[in-house]
Short mmCIF file of C-alpha atoms in Angstrom, two decimals:
data_model
loop_
_atom_site.label_atom_id
_atom_site.label_comp_id
_atom_site.label_asym_id
_atom_site.label_seq_id
_atom_site.Cartn_x
_atom_site.Cartn_y
_atom_site.Cartn_z
CA MET A 1288 0.00 0.00 0.00
CA ASP A 1289 1.05 3.58 -0.62
CA PHE A 1290 0.61 5.98 2.28
CA GLY A 1291 0.18 9.71 1.87
CA MET A 1292 -0.51 12.85 3.85
CA PRO A 1293 -3.26 15.46 3.72
CA THR A 1294 -2.89 19.19 3.25
CA LEU A 1295 -2.13 20.59 6.73
CA ILE A 1296 -2.85 24.15 7.78
CA GLU A 1297 0.49 24.34 9.62
CA ASN A 1298 2.31 24.02 6.29
CA LYS A 1299 2.06 27.43 4.66
CA ASN A 1300 3.01 26.35 1.15
CA LEU A 1301 3.48 23.30 -1.00
CA GLU A 1302 7.26 23.28 -0.58
CA GLU A 1303 6.88 22.83 3.19
CA THR A 1304 4.35 20.07 2.61
CA VAL A 1305 6.63 18.26 0.17
CA ALA A 1306 9.54 18.49 2.61
CA LEU A 1307 7.45 16.91 5.37
CA CYS A 1308 6.21 14.20 3.02
CA ARG A 1309 9.81 13.30 2.13
CA GLU A 1310 10.95 13.42 5.76
CA LEU A 1311 8.26 10.94 6.83
CA GLY A 1312 8.85 8.58 3.90
CA LEU A 1313 5.34 8.97 2.52
CA GLN A 1314 4.55 8.42 -1.15
CA PHE A 1315 1.99 11.12 -1.97
CA ILE A 1316 0.22 14.32 -0.92
CA GLU A 1317 -3.52 14.91 -1.19
CA LEU A 1318 -3.87 18.54 -2.32
CA ASN A 1319 -7.00 20.00 -0.74
CA MET A 1320 -9.00 22.48 -2.79
CA ASN A 1321 -10.65 23.93 0.33
CA PHE A 1322 -7.40 25.89 0.80
CA PRO A 1323 -6.90 29.14 -1.16
CA GLN A 1324 -3.46 28.13 -2.41
CA TYR A 1325 -4.84 25.00 -4.10
CA GLN A 1326 -7.53 26.48 -6.28
CA VAL A 1327 -7.97 25.64 -9.97
CA PRO A 1328 -5.40 28.06 -11.49
CA TYR A 1329 -2.68 26.89 -9.08
CA LEU A 1330 -3.32 23.21 -9.75
CA GLU A 1331 -3.23 23.91 -13.47
CA GLU A 1332 0.45 24.89 -13.10
CA THR A 1333 1.23 21.31 -14.03
CA ASP A 1334 4.86 21.82 -15.09
CA TYR A 1335 5.69 23.09 -11.61
CA LEU A 1336 3.79 20.28 -9.89
CA ASN A 1337 5.44 17.67 -12.09
CA GLU A 1338 8.90 19.08 -11.33
CA LEU A 1339 8.23 18.97 -7.57
CA ALA A 1340 6.95 15.41 -7.83
CA ARG A 1341 9.90 14.27 -9.94
CA LYS A 1342 12.57 15.84 -7.75
CA ASN A 1343 11.07 14.41 -4.57
CA ASP A 1344 9.91 11.03 -5.90
CA ILE A 1345 6.29 11.56 -4.80
CA TYR A 1346 2.94 12.06 -6.50
CA PHE A 1347 -0.27 13.97 -5.86
CA THR A 1348 -3.94 13.20 -5.44
CA ILE A 1349 -6.61 15.93 -5.31
CA HIS A 1350 -9.32 16.47 -2.70
CA LEU A 1351 -12.11 18.48 -4.30
CA ASP A 1352 -13.75 21.35 -2.41
CA GLU A 1353 -16.12 19.97 0.24
CA ASN A 1354 -18.70 22.60 -0.82
CA LEU A 1355 -18.82 21.01 -4.28
CA ASN A 1356 -22.48 20.75 -5.29
CA VAL A 1357 -22.99 19.70 -8.89
CA CYS A 1358 -26.71 19.21 -8.17
CA ASP A 1359 -27.47 22.74 -6.98
CA PHE A 1360 -30.84 23.80 -8.38
CA ASN A 1361 -29.21 27.04 -9.49
CA ARG A 1362 -27.60 25.92 -12.75
CA LEU A 1363 -25.14 28.83 -12.66
CA VAL A 1364 -23.77 27.50 -9.38
CA ALA A 1365 -23.88 23.86 -10.44
CA ASP A 1366 -22.14 24.63 -13.74
CA ALA A 1367 -19.26 26.33 -11.91
CA TYR A 1368 -18.71 23.22 -9.82
CA VAL A 1369 -18.97 20.96 -12.88
CA GLU A 1370 -16.39 23.09 -14.69
CA THR A 1371 -14.12 22.86 -11.63
CA VAL A 1372 -14.17 19.07 -11.79
CA GLU A 1373 -13.69 19.07 -15.56
CA ARG A 1374 -10.61 21.24 -15.31
CA MET A 1375 -9.24 19.17 -12.44
CA LEU A 1376 -9.67 15.97 -14.42
CA ARG A 1377 -7.58 17.50 -17.19
CA ALA A 1378 -4.96 18.74 -14.71
CA ALA A 1379 -4.89 15.32 -13.02
CA GLN A 1380 -4.05 13.76 -16.37
CA GLN A 1381 -1.11 16.14 -16.79
CA ILE A 1382 0.34 15.47 -13.31
CA HIS A 1383 -0.48 11.74 -13.34
CA ALA A 1384 -2.73 12.05 -10.28
CA PRO A 1385 -4.57 8.74 -9.94
CA LEU A 1386 -7.70 10.19 -8.33
CA LEU A 1387 -9.91 13.05 -7.31
CA ASN A 1388 -11.62 12.62 -3.96
CA MET A 1389 -15.09 14.12 -3.50
CA HIS A 1390 -17.87 14.44 -0.94
CA ILE A 1391 -21.57 14.11 -1.76
CA ASN A 1392 -23.33 17.35 -0.82
CA HIS A 1393 -26.43 16.70 1.30
CA GLY A 1394 -28.15 19.84 0.02
CA ILE A 1395 -30.74 21.92 1.83
CA TYR A 1396 -33.50 20.62 4.07
CA ILE A 1397 -36.85 22.10 5.05
CA THR A 1398 -37.93 21.69 8.68
CA LEU A 1399 -41.56 20.66 9.10
CA PRO A 1400 -43.29 20.22 12.48
CA ASP A 1401 -42.65 16.48 12.49
CA ARG A 1402 -39.62 15.96 10.25
CA LYS A 1403 -36.91 17.39 8.02
CA VAL A 1404 -37.39 17.11 4.27
CA ARG A 1405 -34.28 16.97 2.09
CA LEU A 1406 -34.91 18.85 -1.15
CA PHE A 1407 -32.69 16.54 -3.19
CA GLY A 1408 -34.79 13.59 -2.08
CA GLU A 1409 -38.04 15.46 -2.66
CA TYR A 1410 -37.04 16.59 -6.17
CA ARG A 1411 -35.49 13.32 -7.23
CA GLU A 1412 -35.88 13.82 -11.00
CA GLU A 1413 -33.97 17.11 -10.99
CA TYR A 1414 -31.37 15.61 -8.67
CA MET A 1415 -30.69 12.56 -10.80
CA THR A 1416 -30.69 14.59 -14.01
CA ALA A 1417 -27.87 16.69 -12.55
CA TRP A 1418 -25.87 13.55 -11.75
CA GLU A 1419 -26.45 12.33 -15.30
CA ARG A 1420 -25.01 15.56 -16.72
CA PHE A 1421 -22.07 15.30 -14.32
CA ARG A 1422 -21.28 11.68 -15.13
CA ASP A 1423 -21.44 12.35 -18.86
CA MET A 1424 -19.04 15.30 -18.56
CA CYS A 1425 -16.59 13.32 -16.44
CA GLY A 1426 -16.65 10.48 -18.92
CA ARG A 1427 -15.69 12.82 -21.74
CA ALA A 1428 -13.02 14.70 -19.76
CA ALA A 1429 -11.32 11.60 -18.31
CA LYS A 1430 -11.64 9.30 -21.31
CA GLY A 1431 -8.56 7.12 -21.64
CA THR A 1432 -6.76 8.62 -18.62
CA GLY A 1433 -7.32 6.01 -15.90
CA THR A 1434 -8.05 8.74 -13.34
CA LYS A 1435 -10.75 7.86 -10.81
CA ILE A 1436 -13.26 10.06 -9.00
CA CYS A 1437 -13.64 8.57 -5.51
CA ILE A 1438 -16.74 9.31 -3.45
CA GLU A 1439 -16.02 9.64 0.26
CA ASN A 1440 -18.39 8.75 3.09
CA THR A 1441 -18.98 11.47 5.70
CA ASP A 1442 -21.78 11.30 8.27
CA GLY A 1443 -24.12 8.75 6.74
CA TYR A 1444 -25.68 8.54 3.29
CA PHE A 1445 -29.32 9.34 2.66
CA GLY A 1446 -31.31 7.02 0.42
CA PHE A 1447 -31.27 9.43 -2.52
CA GLU A 1448 -27.47 9.66 -2.20
CA LYS A 1449 -27.06 5.90 -2.30
CA GLU A 1450 -29.14 5.87 -5.47
CA ALA A 1451 -26.88 8.54 -6.99
CA ILE A 1452 -23.70 6.71 -5.97
CA ASP A 1453 -24.90 3.47 -7.52
CA TYR A 1454 -25.73 5.39 -10.70
CA LEU A 1455 -22.21 6.88 -10.78
CA LEU A 1456 -20.62 3.49 -10.08
CA GLN A 1457 -22.14 2.18 -13.31
CA SER A 1458 -19.20 4.03 -14.88
CA PRO A 1459 -15.70 2.58 -14.26
CA LEU A 1460 -14.48 6.16 -13.79
CA PHE A 1461 -16.08 6.31 -10.33
CA ALA A 1462 -15.00 4.48 -7.18
CA LEU A 1463 -15.27 4.74 -3.40
CA THR A 1464 -13.17 6.30 -0.64
CA TRP A 1465 -13.67 4.81 2.81
CA ASP A 1466 -12.96 7.30 5.56
CA ILE A 1467 -12.72 5.00 8.56
CA GLY A 1468 -12.88 7.83 11.11
CA HIS A 1469 -16.04 9.33 9.63
CA SER A 1470 -17.49 5.84 9.61
CA HIS A 1471 -16.67 5.35 13.30
CA THR A 1472 -18.27 8.58 14.49
CA CYS A 1473 -21.61 7.81 12.84
CA ASP A 1474 -21.78 4.26 14.25
CA ASN A 1475 -20.58 2.72 10.98
CA VAL A 1476 -23.98 3.25 9.34
CA ASP A 1477 -22.37 3.16 5.87
CA GLU A 1478 -20.21 0.09 6.44
CA ALA A 1479 -22.68 -2.40 4.97
CA PHE A 1480 -23.16 -0.17 1.91
CA MET A 1481 -19.39 0.07 1.42
CA MET A 1482 -18.75 -3.62 1.92
CA GLU A 1483 -21.49 -4.60 -0.53
CA ARG A 1484 -19.49 -2.59 -3.07
CA LYS A 1485 -16.10 -3.70 -1.82
CA GLU A 1486 -14.78 -4.29 -5.32
CA ARG A 1487 -15.15 -0.53 -5.94
CA LEU A 1488 -13.05 0.56 -2.96
CA TYR A 1489 -10.06 2.46 -4.34
CA HIS A 1490 -8.93 4.90 -1.65
CA PHE A 1491 -8.86 5.19 2.15
CA HIS A 1492 -8.65 8.06 4.61
CA ILE A 1493 -7.26 6.63 7.83
CA HIS A 1494 -7.29 8.18 11.29
CA ASP A 1495 -8.36 6.95 14.69
CA GLY A 1496 -11.60 7.81 16.44
CA LEU A 1497 -12.63 8.20 20.03
CA GLY A 1498 -16.33 8.57 20.75
CA ASP A 1499 -17.63 11.34 18.52
CA LYS A 1500 -14.13 12.61 17.68
CA ASN A 1501 -12.24 11.54 14.60
CA HIS A 1502 -8.98 12.59 12.91
CA GLN A 1503 -7.19 11.26 15.98
CA THR A 1504 -3.62 9.94 15.97
CA LEU A 1505 -3.39 6.30 14.88
CA GLY A 1506 -3.30 3.95 17.85
CA THR A 1507 -4.95 6.35 20.32
CA GLY A 1508 -8.61 5.55 19.76
CA GLU A 1509 -11.22 2.82 19.42
CA ILE A 1510 -11.03 1.84 15.74
CA ASP A 1511 -9.78 -1.64 14.85
CA LEU A 1512 -7.07 -0.23 12.60
CA HIS A 1513 -5.59 -3.60 11.65
CA GLN A 1514 -8.97 -4.82 10.41
CA ARG A 1515 -9.54 -1.66 8.37
CA LEU A 1516 -6.02 -1.61 6.96
CA GLY A 1517 -6.42 -5.27 6.09
CA ILE A 1518 -9.36 -4.36 3.87
CA ALA A 1519 -7.38 -1.53 2.30
CA LYS A 1520 -4.52 -3.90 1.52
CA GLU A 1521 -6.86 -6.58 0.17
CA CYS A 1522 -8.46 -4.04 -2.16
CA GLY A 1523 -5.15 -2.54 -3.27
CA CYS A 1524 -6.02 0.92 -1.93
CA ARG A 1525 -3.73 3.80 -1.11
CA CYS A 1526 -4.24 5.49 2.27
CA VAL A 1527 -4.14 9.13 3.31
CA VAL A 1528 -3.08 9.44 6.96
CA GLU A 1529 -5.65 12.15 7.61
CA THR A 1530 -4.68 13.74 10.89
CA LYS A 1531 -4.92 17.52 11.32
CA THR A 1532 -1.54 18.43 12.84
CA ILE A 1533 2.07 17.74 11.95
CA GLU A 1534 2.75 16.11 15.31
CA ALA A 1535 -0.27 13.79 15.00
CA LEU A 1536 0.92 12.85 11.52
CA ARG A 1537 4.44 12.10 12.79
CA GLN A 1538 3.05 9.90 15.58
CA SER A 1539 0.69 8.13 13.18
CA VAL A 1540 3.50 7.35 10.73
CA ARG A 1541 5.52 6.02 13.66
CA TRP A 1542 2.59 3.74 14.57
CA LEU A 1543 2.40 2.46 10.98
CA LYS A 1544 6.13 1.71 10.94
CA GLU A 1545 6.06 0.01 14.35
CA ASN A 1546 3.22 -2.17 13.14
CA GLY A 1547 4.96 -3.21 9.95
CA TYR A 1548 2.89 -1.36 7.36
CA PHE A 1549 5.94 0.28 5.78
#
């Protein structure tokens, strides 16, 4: 398995991040588009990214903006997000990034006296039509590249989201990211869904969890890390060690080395 690191707020630029990646013996960096320095124009500087990767013997994956909402009912908004993914698919091809990681946006809900109504579930036809447009665009943009778009679990999928994911998975371009910490903090409600589609697991985010807290240092929480890493290895997945601080990342890499993972 390849192990990589996330974008950390303590690293002020990519050069610092690359230096830490090399120091820890990790293979890749997941560039996070929630940060201002990793927006579309920066990630389209592919010559610079390729030179950094070559000199340091690493590679990059891309974490799309968590606000990404290709199903927004405002087509102007949705189209901007769709264009973002299209341009990132083309950039990924140039820098040989194997995947883009994305969240499914829950959308807006309306609170009634007795329940909450999710608009994406209520307006299913519009919702699924948006996913159809998105899948078609991705298929054109990524044709022949081998790049995957991996859908990450967060705090539990709604039924309409599971339907959308299964629709996307009809295309070989799409796969699944299993974030084991997110899974832990929502009582593993998505585990059965993920395991029923185990052959589509392509990427892992690994961190420990303790109660309702995730992104904890490996070996300090309640997650059966060996069981989860065993699945990652069986499925041939790469793993982002997704802690939030440099020190937690150092300690987590130490845990992986002490336990024979690399």
